[in-house]
Every structure is written in structure tokens, then in C-alpha cells.
Amino acid sequence: MFSALPTARQDHAAQVGRCSLDAEHPDTIETRLWLEEHEWLYGLLRSEDNVSPTFRFPDLISACVSLVFLHDDAATRIFDFLGTQLVLRSPLTPRRRESMWRQQYDLLLAVQRSPANRHPNPKFQLDQLTTACVALCRQFRDADALVLRQARLNMAERAVRCRLPRPA
């Protein structure tokens, strides 16, 4: 797992066991999640509905990102939340270190590099974008069930994408 955090050291030994054939790109990226959203996901992690398999934080966070990006206006929704709600929170709010799958990180990276995140607009970091996706998912009707279902869909998609060709 590599870290997208500016102060964290990258551990190349953590790349062992990933499905990617490209040795330079691991399958998970480290991020941070603001405490309020982390607590909600922790409740979902420990939920009796989270069984067979039991999804962990990378799955749950990535499911939230995927659900937000099902909408054509995902970037607008994210920046609206950041500019109206997250910006009002204390910048010293505690954050928890977690991971997400690379595919969902790439979606957030595109938003982070978009013109909406450039001068003269404020610059938002990965932890803020990730937190926005989780917060937006919390607002969905039947959010817990939606996130767990999306985690299953993401897992199935990763399994198909990572499946090695069978010998002939």
C-alpha cells in the first residue's frame, strides 16, 4: 500500500500479494477520514449486516466513493459539501488513517486535479474529498445497505479485473 499522505512514508514491502501486474502500483492507497465519518463507517463495519464476507475499511470507503460517482454531477456534489459543510468544521478535527482501493482513489484524484480545486478556488486534499464522499453516502436513504451492496459489487469487479488468464 502506498500513501497519498504528504507526510507518510511509503512502504514498498507492502506491495506483496496485490493483484496488479504492474509492480509500481499497489492496489490500495492510504488516506485519512474525518472522525465523524469514520465513526459512522466503524458502526457499519461492526454491524450485524456486514457478514459473508465482512467488509473492511478499504471496501467501505471505496463503496462510498463509488456510490457518489454513480451520479453524473459527483464533483459538483463533493465540492458543494466541502464548500458548505466541511469548511465550517474545525481544521483541527481528528482524522483516522485508513485505506481505499486504487480504482476509487483514481476517481478522487481526478477531482482533486480538476479546475474546481485550483486557484482562485480553495484547495482541498484527499482526506477532505474522501470524507465528503462518506458524508454524502450517509445522507442516502438506506445508506448502510447501499454501501454494503456497493462493496460487494466493487469486490466482484476487482475479482474479474484481477483474474489471471487460465492456461490453455
XYZ file of N, CA and C in Angstrom, residues 4-152:
447
model
N -1.009 8.367 -0.007
C -1.188 9.635 -0.699
C -1.015 10.785 0.278
N -0.702 10.456 1.518
C -0.499 11.478 2.532
C 0.879 12.095 2.365
N 0.982 13.418 2.467
C 2.260 14.059 2.202
C 3.338 13.723 3.224
N 2.990 13.402 4.454
C 3.990 13.172 5.481
C 4.257 11.711 5.751
N 3.474 10.832 5.198
C 3.634 9.399 5.469
C 4.721 8.811 4.573
N 5.456 7.847 5.095
C 6.476 7.156 4.299
C 5.817 6.025 3.530
N 6.299 5.804 2.332
C 5.743 4.740 1.501
C 6.505 3.453 1.765
N 5.779 2.399 1.966
C 6.375 1.113 2.286
C 6.263 0.195 1.079
N 7.369 0.021 0.377
C 7.355 -0.812 -0.827
C 7.131 -2.280 -0.505
N 7.466 -2.702 0.701
C 7.269 -4.103 1.069
C 5.798 -4.453 1.164
N 4.942 -3.469 1.324
C 3.511 -3.718 1.459
C 2.866 -4.067 0.125
N 3.629 -4.062 -0.956
C 3.069 -4.355 -2.262
C 2.830 -5.852 -2.472
N 3.359 -6.684 -1.626
C 3.255 -8.126 -1.791
C 1.797 -8.562 -1.714
N 1.391 -9.429 -2.622
C 0.066 -10.020 -2.552
C -1.021 -9.246 -3.270
N -0.697 -8.220 -4.016
C -1.740 -7.488 -4.723
C -1.955 -8.105 -6.090
N -3.081 -7.779 -6.719
C -3.392 -8.429 -7.987
C -2.807 -7.694 -9.174
N -2.371 -6.483 -9.011
C -1.851 -5.701 -10.119
C -0.612 -6.349 -10.721
N -0.546 -6.386 -12.037
C 0.632 -6.924 -12.704
C 1.714 -5.867 -12.830
N 1.373 -4.610 -12.637
C 2.326 -3.516 -12.694
C 2.964 -3.371 -11.315
N 4.231 -3.702 -11.196
C 4.906 -3.755 -9.899
C 5.021 -2.395 -9.225
N 4.774 -1.307 -9.930
C 4.941 0.008 -9.331
C 3.646 0.580 -8.758
N 2.536 -0.082 -8.946
C 1.259 0.472 -8.497
C 0.514 -0.516 -7.605
N 0.453 -0.235 -6.316
C -0.286 -1.121 -5.413
C -1.793 -0.934 -5.585
N -2.532 -1.797 -4.991
C -3.990 -1.757 -5.136
C -4.702 -0.894 -4.109
N -4.041 -0.517 -3.033
C -4.687 0.363 -2.054
C -3.849 1.608 -1.823
N -4.546 2.668 -1.463
C -3.932 3.961 -1.195
C -4.363 4.396 0.200
N -3.422 4.912 0.934
C -3.713 5.398 2.278
C -4.332 6.794 2.208
N -5.321 7.014 3.035
C -5.970 8.313 3.141
C -6.318 8.537 4.600
N -6.951 9.620 4.875
C -7.468 9.878 6.219
C -8.948 10.191 6.098
N -9.641 9.894 7.170
C -11.081 10.117 7.216
C -11.392 10.905 8.475
N -12.177 11.949 8.336
C -12.526 12.766 9.495
C -13.331 11.913 10.468
N -13.215 12.224 11.739
C -13.704 11.362 12.813
C -15.202 11.041 12.713
N -16.019 12.025 12.437
C -17.475 11.793 12.370
C -17.835 10.731 11.326
N -17.221 10.832 10.157
C -17.486 9.870 9.095
C -16.844 8.520 9.409
N -15.692 8.541 10.041
C -15.030 7.295 10.450
C -15.904 6.539 11.441
N -16.481 7.244 12.395
C -17.334 6.591 13.395
C -18.545 5.946 12.741
N -19.120 6.609 11.742
C -20.269 6.018 11.043
C -19.843 4.730 10.325
N -18.722 4.791 9.616
C -18.257 3.586 8.922
C -17.853 2.491 9.901
N -17.310 2.869 11.042
C -16.950 1.866 12.050
C -18.210 1.146 12.535
N -19.291 1.900 12.715
C -20.566 1.282 13.083
C -21.037 0.311 12.015
N -20.864 0.673 10.758
C -21.232 -0.211 9.654
C -20.314 -1.436 9.617
N -19.040 -1.224 9.871
C -18.078 -2.326 9.925
C -18.495 -3.360 10.960
N -18.952 -2.908 12.110
C -19.342 -3.790 13.211
C -20.807 -4.235 13.149
N -21.525 -3.762 12.150
C -22.944 -4.077 12.000
C -23.159 -5.564 11.763
N -24.269 -6.076 12.274
C -24.610 -7.482 12.024
C -24.960 -7.727 10.555
N -25.168 -6.657 9.791
C -25.439 -6.798 8.357
C -24.162 -6.977 7.548
N -23.021 -6.687 8.139
C -21.743 -6.777 7.440
C -21.151 -8.174 7.647
N -21.707 -9.128 6.919
C -21.277 -10.522 7.051
C -21.187 -11.188 5.676
N -20.363 -12.215 5.620
C -20.253 -13.118 4.463
C -20.048 -12.421 3.137
N -18.966 -11.769 2.899
C -17.813 -11.538 3.752
C -18.001 -10.295 4.614
N -17.142 -10.163 5.579
C -17.119 -8.961 6.408
C -16.204 -7.954 5.720
N -16.781 -6.851 5.280
C -16.008 -5.836 4.571
C -15.253 -4.964 5.562
N -14.057 -4.600 5.175
C -13.199 -3.757 5.998
C -13.221 -2.329 5.460
N -12.470 -1.452 6.112
C -12.494 -0.038 5.738
C -12.178 0.242 4.271
N -11.173 -0.374 3.659
C -10.949 -0.055 2.238
C -12.179 -0.335 1.377
N -12.886 -1.415 1.699
C -14.102 -1.749 0.948
C -15.210 -0.743 1.201
N -15.385 -0.357 2.464
C -16.478 0.550 2.820
C -16.236 1.961 2.292
N -15.016 2.444 2.440
C -14.691 3.777 1.925
C -14.839 3.785 0.407
N -14.303 2.775 -0.241
C -14.380 2.712 -1.702
C -15.815 2.588 -2.189
N -16.640 1.880 -1.438
C -18.058 1.787 -1.799
C -18.711 3.164 -1.750
N -18.371 3.945 -0.737
C -18.926 5.304 -0.640
C -18.499 6.147 -1.835
N -17.234 6.080 -2.192
C -16.746 6.842 -3.346
C -17.482 6.389 -4.604
N -17.603 5.084 -4.798
C -18.303 4.562 -5.979
C -19.748 5.039 -6.037
N -20.423 5.017 -4.902
C -21.823 5.448 -4.875
C -21.965 6.918 -5.256
N -21.081 7.754 -4.780
C -21.142 9.177 -5.137
C -20.893 9.348 -6.632
N -19.961 8.566 -7.172
C -19.613 8.707 -8.582
C -20.593 8.018 -9.522
N -21.628 7.399 -8.989
C -22.709 6.903 -9.847
C -23.512 8.064 -10.427
N -23.420 9.220 -9.798
C -24.131 10.418 -10.257
C -23.241 11.204 -11.215
N -23.839 11.727 -12.268
C -23.084 12.499 -13.258
C -22.476 13.763 -12.662
N -23.097 14.274 -11.613
C -22.621 15.517 -11.005
C -21.830 15.258 -9.713
N -21.082 14.164 -9.679
C -20.345 13.773 -8.469
C -19.417 14.884 -7.984
N -18.637 15.464 -8.874
C -17.698 16.510 -8.465
C -18.445 17.718 -7.892
N -19.540 18.065 -8.506
C -20.338 19.193 -8.001
C -20.855 18.888 -6.605
N -21.358 17.688 -6.384
C -21.853 17.291 -5.065
C -20.731 17.340 -4.023
N -19.561 16.838 -4.406
C -18.431 16.813 -3.479
C -18.027 18.237 -3.102
N -17.828 19.101 -4.091
C -17.389 20.465 -3.800
C -18.470 21.270 -3.089
N -19.732 20.946 -3.354
C -20.815 21.613 -2.623
C -20.732 21.257 -1.135
N -20.549 19.974 -0.831
C -20.404 19.562 0.569
C -19.177 20.215 1.202
N -18.057 20.181 0.495
C -16.827 20.756 1.036
C -16.967 22.247 1.307
N -17.602 22.946 0.368
C -17.711 24.400 0.484
C -18.794 24.895 1.408
N -19.753 24.036 1.747
C -20.859 24.487 2.610
C -20.864 23.835 3.986
N -20.303 22.633 4.103
C -20.378 21.923 5.372
C -19.013 21.623 5.987
N -18.145 20.975 5.226
C -16.857 20.595 5.801
C -16.011 21.819 6.139
N -16.095 22.843 5.334
C -15.312 24.056 5.569
C -15.674 24.722 6.903
N -16.868 24.444 7.417
C -17.301 25.035 8.684
C -16.798 24.259 9.901
N -16.261 23.065 9.681
C -15.708 22.281 10.778
C -14.316 22.812 11.129
N -13.916 22.533 12.327
C -12.581 22.937 12.744
C -11.536 22.208 11.896
N -10.541 22.943 11.392
C -9.485 22.270 10.629
C -8.631 21.343 11.501
N -8.793 21.434 12.799
C -8.058 20.563 13.721
C -8.835 19.309 14.079
N -9.956 19.070 13.397
C -10.751 17.877 13.633
C -9.877 16.637 13.475
N -9.946 15.714 14.435
C -9.124 14.489 14.306
C -9.506 13.675 13.080
N -8.523 12.987 12.554
C -8.718 12.118 11.400
C -8.127 10.751 11.714
N -8.697 9.741 11.085
C -8.197 8.373 11.234
C -7.550 7.937 9.926
N -6.453 7.255 10.034
C -5.749 6.758 8.856
C -6.418 5.464 8.398
N -6.792 5.419 7.147
C -7.428 4.242 6.555
C -6.918 4.083 5.125
N -7.509 3.169 4.396
C -7.124 2.909 3.008
C -8.362 2.808 2.142
N -8.126 2.979 0.852
C -9.177 2.742 -0.136
C -8.530 2.032 -1.325
N -9.361 1.454 -2.151
C -8.865 0.772 -3.335
C -8.452 1.793 -4.390
N -7.460 1.431 -5.172
C -6.879 2.339 -6.161
C -7.912 2.865 -7.165
N -8.829 2.036 -7.590
C -9.802 2.482 -8.596
C -10.596 3.694 -8.093
N -11.001 3.668 -6.825
C -11.760 4.782 -6.280
C -10.845 5.975 -5.985
N -9.623 5.695 -5.595
C -8.646 6.773 -5.408
C -8.462 7.544 -6.720
N -8.398 6.822 -7.824
C -8.214 7.478 -9.122
C -9.371 8.426 -9.433
N -10.579 8.053 -9.038
C -11.727 8.955 -9.221
C -11.538 10.241 -8.426
N -11.107 10.091 -7.171
C -10.900 11.266 -6.323
C -9.708 12.095 -6.788
N -8.699 11.433 -7.300
C -7.528 12.148 -7.810
C -7.912 13.056 -8.969
N -8.785 12.574 -9.839
C -9.253 13.399 -10.956
C -9.994 14.632 -10.440
N -10.792 14.465 -9.395
C -11.498 15.608 -8.798
C -10.498 16.555 -8.148
N -9.506 15.994 -7.469
C -8.507 16.826 -6.797
C -7.711 17.653 -7.816
N -7.511 17.115 -9.003
C -6.739 17.809 -10.042
C -7.605 18.681 -10.945
N -8.903 18.700 -10.689
C -9.827 19.439 -11.558
C -9.707 20.949 -11.354
N -10.192 21.711 -12.329
C -10.170 23.174 -12.207
C -10.924 23.679 -10.976
N -11.907 22.936 -10.514
C -12.677 23.360 -9.330
C -11.825 23.348 -8.064
N -10.663 22.709 -8.120
C -9.781 22.634 -6.957
C -8.499 23.445 -7.179
N -8.548 24.367 -8.133
C -7.394 25.214 -8.449
C -7.706 26.670 -8.170
N -6.651 27.475 -8.154
C -6.781 28.924 -7.947
C -7.787 29.491 -8.935
N -8.700 30.306 -8.546
C -8.823 31.012 -7.270
C -9.643 30.259 -6.215
N -10.052 29.033 -6.520
C -10.831 28.234 -5.571
C -9.924 27.703 -4.459
N -10.502 27.397 -3.302
C -9.703 26.761 -2.243
C -9.204 25.394 -2.706
N -8.111 24.967 -2.111
C -7.516 23.670 -2.458
C -7.888 22.654 -1.395
N -8.593 21.606 -1.797
C -8.980 20.531 -0.892
C -8.071 19.335 -1.103
N -7.766 18.641 -0.009
C -6.862 17.497 -0.015
C -7.654 16.191 -0.094
N -6.921 15.097 -0.272
C -7.540 13.785 -0.411
C -8.418 13.422 0.783
N -7.974 13.724 1.996
C -8.784 13.368 3.165
C -10.120 14.094 3.161
N -10.129 15.307 2.676
C -11.374 16.070 2.618
C -12.299 15.522 1.531
N -11.744 15.148 0.397
C -12.553 14.570 -0.681
C -13.131 13.218 -0.258
N -12.310 12.404 0.397
C -12.767 11.099 0.876
C -13.874 11.270 1.904
N -13.657 12.181 2.839
C -14.653 12.450 3.876
C -15.956 12.931 3.258
N -15.863 13.764 2.234
C -17.069 14.257 1.566
C -17.875 13.099 0.982
N -17.206 12.147 0.360
C -17.930 11.006 -0.224
C -18.642 10.184 0.845
N -17.977 9.943 1.953
C -18.607 9.190 3.039
C -19.779 9.973 3.611
N -19.590 11.265 3.822
C -20.666 12.102 4.361
C -21.862 12.142 3.417
N -21.609 12.227 2.125
C -22.710 12.240 1.157
C -23.456 10.910 1.177
N -22.735 9.811 1.337
C -23.388 8.497 1.406
C -24.271 8.377 2.640
N -23.849 8.961 3.734
C -24.647 8.912 4.963
C -26.026 9.521 4.751
N -26.129 10.433 3.802
C -27.393 11.118 3.540
C -28.344 10.295 2.681
N -27.843 9.258 2.021
C -28.695 8.423 1.175
C -29.689 7.646 2.027
N -30.857 7.446 1.477
C -31.845 6.590 2.125
C -31.310 5.155 2.115
N -31.420 4.457 3.222
C -30.891 3.089 3.370
C -29.385 3.047 3.095
N -28.664 4.027 3.633
C -27.239 4.186 3.363
C -26.439 2.930 3.696
N -26.702 2.319 4.858
C -25.927 1.137 5.250
C -26.047 0.028 4.208
N -27.267 -0.270 3.808
C -27.493 -1.344 2.829
C -26.877 -0.986 1.478
N -26.975 0.269 1.077
C -26.389 0.689 -0.193
C -24.870 0.526 -0.193
N -24.230 0.930 0.897
C -22.771 0.834 0.970
C -22.330 -0.625 0.947
N -23.007 -1.484 1.700
C -22.631 -2.902 1.709
C -22.859 -3.549 0.342
N -23.939 -3.171 -0.312
C -24.193 -3.715 -1.665
C -23.122 -3.238 -2.638
N -22.759 -1.968 -2.559
C -21.730 -1.447 -3.467
C -20.374 -2.081 -3.173
N -20.103 -2.368 -1.911
C -18.848 -3.059 -1.561
C -18.798 -4.428 -2.243
N -19.929 -5.123 -2.280
C -19.995 -6.418 -2.961
C -19.756 -6.255 -4.465
